[in-house]
PDB file of C-alpha atoms in Angstrom:
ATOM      1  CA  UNK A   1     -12.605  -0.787   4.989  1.00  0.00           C
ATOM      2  CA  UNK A   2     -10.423  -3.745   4.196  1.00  0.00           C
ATOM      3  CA  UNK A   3     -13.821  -5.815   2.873  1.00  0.00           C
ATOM      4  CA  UNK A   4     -14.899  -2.917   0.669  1.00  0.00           C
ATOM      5  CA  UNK A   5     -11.646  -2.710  -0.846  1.00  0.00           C
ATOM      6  CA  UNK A   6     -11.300  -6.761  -1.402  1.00  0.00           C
ATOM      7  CA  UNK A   7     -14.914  -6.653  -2.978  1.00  0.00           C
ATOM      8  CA  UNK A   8     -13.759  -3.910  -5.346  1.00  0.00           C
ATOM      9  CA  UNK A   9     -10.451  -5.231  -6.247  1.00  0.00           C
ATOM     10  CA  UNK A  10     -12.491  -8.433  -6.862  1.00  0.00           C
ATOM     11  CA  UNK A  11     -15.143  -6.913  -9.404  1.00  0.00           C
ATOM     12  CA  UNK A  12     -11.897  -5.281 -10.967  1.00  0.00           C
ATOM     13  CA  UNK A  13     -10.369  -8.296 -11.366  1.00  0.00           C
ATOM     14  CA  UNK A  14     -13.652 -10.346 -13.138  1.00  0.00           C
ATOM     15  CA  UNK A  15     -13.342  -7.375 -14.996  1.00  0.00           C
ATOM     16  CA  UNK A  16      -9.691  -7.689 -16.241  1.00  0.00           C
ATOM     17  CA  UNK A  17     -10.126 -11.360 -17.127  1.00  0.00           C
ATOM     18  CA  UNK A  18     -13.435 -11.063 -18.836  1.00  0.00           C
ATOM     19  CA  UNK A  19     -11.717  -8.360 -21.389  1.00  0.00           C
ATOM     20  CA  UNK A  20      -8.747 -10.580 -21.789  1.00  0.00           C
ATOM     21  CA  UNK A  21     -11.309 -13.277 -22.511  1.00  0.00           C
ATOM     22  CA  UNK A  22     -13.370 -11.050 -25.031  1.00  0.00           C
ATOM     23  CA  UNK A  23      -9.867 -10.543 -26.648  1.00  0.00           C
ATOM     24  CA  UNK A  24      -9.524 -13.636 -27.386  1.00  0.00           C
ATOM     25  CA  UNK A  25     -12.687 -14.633 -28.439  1.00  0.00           C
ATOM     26  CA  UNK A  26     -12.718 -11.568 -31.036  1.00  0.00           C
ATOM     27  CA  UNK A  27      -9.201 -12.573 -32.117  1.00  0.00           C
ATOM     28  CA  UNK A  28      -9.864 -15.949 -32.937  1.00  0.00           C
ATOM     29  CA  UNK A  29     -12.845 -14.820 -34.846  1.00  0.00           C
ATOM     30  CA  UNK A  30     -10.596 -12.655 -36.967  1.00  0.00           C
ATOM     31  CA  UNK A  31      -7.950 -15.640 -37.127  1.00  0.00           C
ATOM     32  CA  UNK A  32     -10.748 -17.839 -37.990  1.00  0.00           C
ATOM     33  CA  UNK A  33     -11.840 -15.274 -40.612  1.00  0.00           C
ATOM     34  CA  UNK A  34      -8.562 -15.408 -42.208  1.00  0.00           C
ATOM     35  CA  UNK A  35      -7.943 -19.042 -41.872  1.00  0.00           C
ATOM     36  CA  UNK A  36     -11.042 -19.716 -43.694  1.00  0.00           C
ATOM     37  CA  UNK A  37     -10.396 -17.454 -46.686  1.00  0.00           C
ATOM     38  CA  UNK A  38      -6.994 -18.587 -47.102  1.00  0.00           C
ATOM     39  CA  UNK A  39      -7.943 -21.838 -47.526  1.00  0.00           C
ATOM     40  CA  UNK A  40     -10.657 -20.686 -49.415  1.00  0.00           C
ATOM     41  CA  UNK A  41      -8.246 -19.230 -51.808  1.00  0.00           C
ATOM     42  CA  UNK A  42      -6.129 -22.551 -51.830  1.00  0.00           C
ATOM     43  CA  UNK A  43      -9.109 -24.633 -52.706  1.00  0.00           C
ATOM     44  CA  UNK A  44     -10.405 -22.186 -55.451  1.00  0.00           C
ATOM     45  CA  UNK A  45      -6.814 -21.808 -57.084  1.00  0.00           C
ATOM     46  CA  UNK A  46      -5.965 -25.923 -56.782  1.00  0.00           C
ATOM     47  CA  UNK A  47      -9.846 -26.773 -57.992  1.00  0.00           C
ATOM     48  CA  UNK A  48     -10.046 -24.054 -60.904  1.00  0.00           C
ATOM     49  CA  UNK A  49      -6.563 -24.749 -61.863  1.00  0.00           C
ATOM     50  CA  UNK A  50      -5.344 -22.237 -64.685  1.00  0.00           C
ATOM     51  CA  UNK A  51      -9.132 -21.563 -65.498  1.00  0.00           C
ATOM     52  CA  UNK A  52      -8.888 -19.730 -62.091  1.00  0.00           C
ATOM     53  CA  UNK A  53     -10.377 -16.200 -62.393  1.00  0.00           C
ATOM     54  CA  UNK A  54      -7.180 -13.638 -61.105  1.00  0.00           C
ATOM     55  CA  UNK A  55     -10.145 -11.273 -59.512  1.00  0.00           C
ATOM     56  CA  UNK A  56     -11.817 -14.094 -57.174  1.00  0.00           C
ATOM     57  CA  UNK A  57      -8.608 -15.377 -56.542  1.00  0.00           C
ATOM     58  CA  UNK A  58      -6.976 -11.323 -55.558  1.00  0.00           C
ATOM     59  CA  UNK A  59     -10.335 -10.960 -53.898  1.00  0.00           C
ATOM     60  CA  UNK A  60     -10.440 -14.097 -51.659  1.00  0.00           C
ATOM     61  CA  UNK A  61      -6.314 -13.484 -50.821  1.00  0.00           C
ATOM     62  CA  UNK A  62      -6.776  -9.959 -50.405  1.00  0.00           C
ATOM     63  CA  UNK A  63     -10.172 -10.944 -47.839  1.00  0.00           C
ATOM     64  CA  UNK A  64      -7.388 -13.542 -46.232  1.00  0.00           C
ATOM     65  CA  UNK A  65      -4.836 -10.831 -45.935  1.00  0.00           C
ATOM     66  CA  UNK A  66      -7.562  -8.070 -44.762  1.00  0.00           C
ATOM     67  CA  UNK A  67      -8.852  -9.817 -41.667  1.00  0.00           C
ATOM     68  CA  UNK A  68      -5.325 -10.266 -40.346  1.00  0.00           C
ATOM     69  CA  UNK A  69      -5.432  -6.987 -39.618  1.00  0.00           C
ATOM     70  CA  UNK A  70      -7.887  -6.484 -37.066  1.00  0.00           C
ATOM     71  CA  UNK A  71      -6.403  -9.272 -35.124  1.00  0.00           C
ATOM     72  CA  UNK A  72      -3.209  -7.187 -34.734  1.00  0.00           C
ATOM     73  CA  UNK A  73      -4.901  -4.174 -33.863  1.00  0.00           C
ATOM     74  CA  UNK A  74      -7.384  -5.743 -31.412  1.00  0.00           C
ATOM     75  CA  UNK A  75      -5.390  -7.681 -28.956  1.00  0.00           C
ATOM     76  CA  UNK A  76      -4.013  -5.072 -26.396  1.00  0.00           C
ATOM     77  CA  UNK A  77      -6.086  -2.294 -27.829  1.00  0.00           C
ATOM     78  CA  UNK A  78      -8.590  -2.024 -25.290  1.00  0.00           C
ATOM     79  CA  UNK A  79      -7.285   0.993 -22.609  1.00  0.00           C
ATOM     80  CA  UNK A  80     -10.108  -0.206 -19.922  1.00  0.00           C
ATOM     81  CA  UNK A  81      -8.150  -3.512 -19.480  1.00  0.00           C
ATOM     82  CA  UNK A  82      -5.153  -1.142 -18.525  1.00  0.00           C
ATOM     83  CA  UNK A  83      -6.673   1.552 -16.597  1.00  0.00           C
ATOM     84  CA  UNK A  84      -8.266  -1.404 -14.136  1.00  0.00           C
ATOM     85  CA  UNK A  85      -4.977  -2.880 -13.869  1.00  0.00           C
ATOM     86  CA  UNK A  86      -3.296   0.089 -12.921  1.00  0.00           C
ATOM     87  CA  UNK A  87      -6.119   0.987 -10.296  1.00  0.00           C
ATOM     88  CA  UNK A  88      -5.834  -2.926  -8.708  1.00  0.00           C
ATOM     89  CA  UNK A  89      -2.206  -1.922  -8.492  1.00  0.00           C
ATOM     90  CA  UNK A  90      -2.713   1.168  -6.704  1.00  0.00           C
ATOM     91  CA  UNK A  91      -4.682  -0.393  -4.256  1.00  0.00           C
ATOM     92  CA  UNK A  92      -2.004  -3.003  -3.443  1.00  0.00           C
ATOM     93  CA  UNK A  93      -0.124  -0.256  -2.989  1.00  0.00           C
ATOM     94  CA  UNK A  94      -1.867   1.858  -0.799  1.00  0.00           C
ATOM     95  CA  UNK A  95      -3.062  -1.719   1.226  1.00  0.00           C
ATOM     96  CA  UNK A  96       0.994  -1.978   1.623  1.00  0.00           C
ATOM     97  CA  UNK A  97       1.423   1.263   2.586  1.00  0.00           C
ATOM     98  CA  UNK A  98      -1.505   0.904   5.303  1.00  0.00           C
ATOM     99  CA  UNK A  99       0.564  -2.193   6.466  1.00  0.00           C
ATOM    100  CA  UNK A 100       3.868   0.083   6.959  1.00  0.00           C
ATOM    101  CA  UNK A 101       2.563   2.666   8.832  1.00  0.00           C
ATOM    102  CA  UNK A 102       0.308   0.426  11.106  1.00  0.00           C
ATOM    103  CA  UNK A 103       3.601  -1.436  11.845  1.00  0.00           C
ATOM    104  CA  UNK A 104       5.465   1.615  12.257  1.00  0.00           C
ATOM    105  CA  UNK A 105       1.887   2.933  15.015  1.00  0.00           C
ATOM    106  CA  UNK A 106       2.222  -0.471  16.290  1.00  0.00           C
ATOM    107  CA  UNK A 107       6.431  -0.049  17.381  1.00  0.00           C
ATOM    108  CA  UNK A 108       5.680   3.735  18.524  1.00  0.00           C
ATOM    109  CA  UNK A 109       3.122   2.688  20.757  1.00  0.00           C
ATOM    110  CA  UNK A 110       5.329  -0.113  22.492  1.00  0.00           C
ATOM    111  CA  UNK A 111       7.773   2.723  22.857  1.00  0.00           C
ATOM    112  CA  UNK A 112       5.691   5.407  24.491  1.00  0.00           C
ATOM    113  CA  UNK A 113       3.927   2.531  26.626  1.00  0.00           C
ATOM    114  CA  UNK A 114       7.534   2.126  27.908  1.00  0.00           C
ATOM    115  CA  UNK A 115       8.629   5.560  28.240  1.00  0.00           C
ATOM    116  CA  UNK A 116       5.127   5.674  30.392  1.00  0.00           C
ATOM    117  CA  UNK A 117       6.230   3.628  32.753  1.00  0.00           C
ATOM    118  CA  UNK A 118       9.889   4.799  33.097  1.00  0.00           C
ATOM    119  CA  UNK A 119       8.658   8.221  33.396  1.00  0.00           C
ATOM    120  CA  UNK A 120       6.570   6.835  36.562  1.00  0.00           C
ATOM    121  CA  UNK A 121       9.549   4.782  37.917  1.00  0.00           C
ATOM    122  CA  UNK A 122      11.594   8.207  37.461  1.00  0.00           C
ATOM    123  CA  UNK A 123       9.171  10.273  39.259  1.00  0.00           C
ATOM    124  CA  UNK A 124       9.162   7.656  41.821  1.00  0.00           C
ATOM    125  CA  UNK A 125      12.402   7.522  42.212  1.00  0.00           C
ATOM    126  CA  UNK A 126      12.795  11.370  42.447  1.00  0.00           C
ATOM    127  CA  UNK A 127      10.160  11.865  44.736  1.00  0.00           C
ATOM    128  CA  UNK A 128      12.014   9.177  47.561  1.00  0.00           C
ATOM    129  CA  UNK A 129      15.779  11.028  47.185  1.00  0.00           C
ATOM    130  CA  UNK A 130      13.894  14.496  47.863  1.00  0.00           C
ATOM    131  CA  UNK A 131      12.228  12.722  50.756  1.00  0.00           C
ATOM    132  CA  UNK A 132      11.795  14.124  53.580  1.00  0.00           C
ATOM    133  CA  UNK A 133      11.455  17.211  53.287  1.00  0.00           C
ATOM    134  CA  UNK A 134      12.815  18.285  50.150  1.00  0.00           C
ATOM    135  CA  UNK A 135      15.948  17.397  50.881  1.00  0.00           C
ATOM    136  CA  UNK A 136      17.185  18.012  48.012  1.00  0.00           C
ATOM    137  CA  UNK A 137      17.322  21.559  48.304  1.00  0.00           C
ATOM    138  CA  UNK A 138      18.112  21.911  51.846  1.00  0.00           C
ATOM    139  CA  UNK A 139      20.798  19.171  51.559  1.00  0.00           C
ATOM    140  CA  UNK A 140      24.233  20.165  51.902  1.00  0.00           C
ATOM    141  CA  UNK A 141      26.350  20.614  48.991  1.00  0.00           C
ATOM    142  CA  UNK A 142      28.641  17.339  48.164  1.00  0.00           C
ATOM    143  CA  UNK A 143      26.912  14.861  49.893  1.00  0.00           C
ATOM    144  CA  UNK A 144      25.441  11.804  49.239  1.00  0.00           C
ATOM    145  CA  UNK A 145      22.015  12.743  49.541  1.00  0.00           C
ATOM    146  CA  UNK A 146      22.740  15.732  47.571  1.00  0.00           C
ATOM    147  CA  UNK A 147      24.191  13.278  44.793  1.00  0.00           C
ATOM    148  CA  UNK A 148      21.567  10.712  45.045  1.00  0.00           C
ATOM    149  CA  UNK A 149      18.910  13.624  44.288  1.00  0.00           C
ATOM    150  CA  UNK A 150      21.033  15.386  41.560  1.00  0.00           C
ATOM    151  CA  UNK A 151      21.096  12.028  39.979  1.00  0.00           C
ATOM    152  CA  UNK A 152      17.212  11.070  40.146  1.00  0.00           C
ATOM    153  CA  UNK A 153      16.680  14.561  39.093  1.00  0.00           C
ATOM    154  CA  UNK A 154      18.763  14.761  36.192  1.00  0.00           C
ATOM    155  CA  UNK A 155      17.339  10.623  35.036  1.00  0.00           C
ATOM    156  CA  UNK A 156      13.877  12.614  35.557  1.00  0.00           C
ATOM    157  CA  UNK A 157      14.711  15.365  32.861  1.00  0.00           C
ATOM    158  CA  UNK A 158      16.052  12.267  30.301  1.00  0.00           C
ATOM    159  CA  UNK A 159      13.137  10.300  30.386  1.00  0.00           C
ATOM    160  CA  UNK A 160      10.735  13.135  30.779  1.00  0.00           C
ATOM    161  CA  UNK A 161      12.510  14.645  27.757  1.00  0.00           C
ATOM    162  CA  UNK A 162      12.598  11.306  25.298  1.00  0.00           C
ATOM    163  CA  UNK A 163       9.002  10.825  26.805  1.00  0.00           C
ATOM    164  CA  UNK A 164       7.867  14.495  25.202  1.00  0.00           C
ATOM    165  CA  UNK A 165       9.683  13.425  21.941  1.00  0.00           C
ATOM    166  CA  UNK A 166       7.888  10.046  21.863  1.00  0.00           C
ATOM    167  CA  UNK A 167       4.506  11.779  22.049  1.00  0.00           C
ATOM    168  CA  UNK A 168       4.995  13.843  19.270  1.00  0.00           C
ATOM    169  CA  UNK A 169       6.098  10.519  17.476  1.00  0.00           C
ATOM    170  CA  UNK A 170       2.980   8.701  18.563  1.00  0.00           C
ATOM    171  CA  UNK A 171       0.722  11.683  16.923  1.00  0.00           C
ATOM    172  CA  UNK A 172       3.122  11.976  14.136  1.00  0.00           C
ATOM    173  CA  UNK A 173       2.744   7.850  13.757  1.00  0.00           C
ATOM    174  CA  UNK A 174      -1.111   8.297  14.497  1.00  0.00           C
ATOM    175  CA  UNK A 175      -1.672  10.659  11.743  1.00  0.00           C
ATOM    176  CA  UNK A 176       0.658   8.706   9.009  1.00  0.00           C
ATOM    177  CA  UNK A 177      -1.895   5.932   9.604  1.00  0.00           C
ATOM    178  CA  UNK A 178      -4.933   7.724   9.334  1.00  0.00           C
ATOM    179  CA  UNK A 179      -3.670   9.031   6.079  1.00  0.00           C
ATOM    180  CA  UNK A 180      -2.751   5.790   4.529  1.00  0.00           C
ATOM    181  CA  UNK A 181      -6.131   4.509   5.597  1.00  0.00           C
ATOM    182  CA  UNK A 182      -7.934   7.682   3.895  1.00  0.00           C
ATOM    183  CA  UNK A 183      -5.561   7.011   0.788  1.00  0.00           C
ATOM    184  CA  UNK A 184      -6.838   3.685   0.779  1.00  0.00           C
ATOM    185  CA  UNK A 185      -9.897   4.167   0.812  1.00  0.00           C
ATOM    186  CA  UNK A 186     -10.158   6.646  -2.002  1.00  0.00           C
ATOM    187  CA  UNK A 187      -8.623   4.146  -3.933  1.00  0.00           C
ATOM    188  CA  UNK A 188     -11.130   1.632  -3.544  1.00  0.00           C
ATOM    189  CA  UNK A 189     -14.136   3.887  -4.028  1.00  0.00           C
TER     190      UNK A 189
END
């Protein structure tokens, strides 16, 4: 996924630069054009003196004048340039956003990986106060046994509770990721 999208962003970005370059190629035309007119003018008007006709003169200053304009209109006219841009930015984005949530997978998955294991040392631990027996339950009341098992037991609810919660987190986690990926790759289609 991550090649596709660096081998479009890539071809967007040749793209970008060779329509800032065709800008400025066409604008220094048109600056050219104008340059070359003016002084066109200035030589006519300094050669011809006051023999110089007013209508070549108004023609060649007027041509000077004239092919400004394009120039100003031309540079940062072209909406492709833009629309590129903004669709290179949107895949940084979205390649950010991938980053986040595979951190965020990445943290959730240490966690549950740890809640794994203190779920086993809970049932473990459980499983020797009941022993033998189930003496838990046969245990009588306000002793030490009886405490040692209400204790495991009620350690065994905690972690079996946070581990419940963390494996809706790890789907919830697995999901955001798969979604940034598919956003991603949308992007770079």
């Amino acid at each position: 996924m991550d090649a596709t999208c660096t081998k479009v962003r890539a071809e967007m970005l040749r793209e970008t630069d060779g329509i800032a370059m065709k800008n400025l190629a066409v604008g220094a035309i048109f600056a050219a054009v104008a340059a070359g007119l003016s002084t066109a003018s200035g030589i006519y008007n300094l050669a011809e003196g006051e023999d110089a006709s007013p209508t070549v003169s108004a023609i060649l200053g007027l041509g000077a004048g004239a092919s400004t304009v394009p120039t100003f209109f031309y540079f940062g006219s072209d909406e492709r340039q833009k629309v590129v841009q903004d669709r290179m930015k949107s895949i940084d984005e979205r390649r950010e956003q991938v980053n986040r949530t595979w951190q965020s997978f990445k943290a959730q998955n240490r966690e549950f990986s740890s809640l794994s294991a203190d779920l086993r040392e809970a049932t473990k631990n459980y499983e020797q106060a009941k022993a033998p027996d189930d003496q838990c339950t046969f245990a009588p009341p306000d002793t030490l046994k009886q405490q040692q098992c209400e204790s495991a037991k009620k350690n065994l609810e905690n972690v079996t509770g946070r581990y419940r919660a963390s494996i809706a987190a790890w789907h919830q986690a697995a999901d955001s990721i798969d979604d940034a990926v598919t956003a991603l790759a949308d992007a770079c289609k």
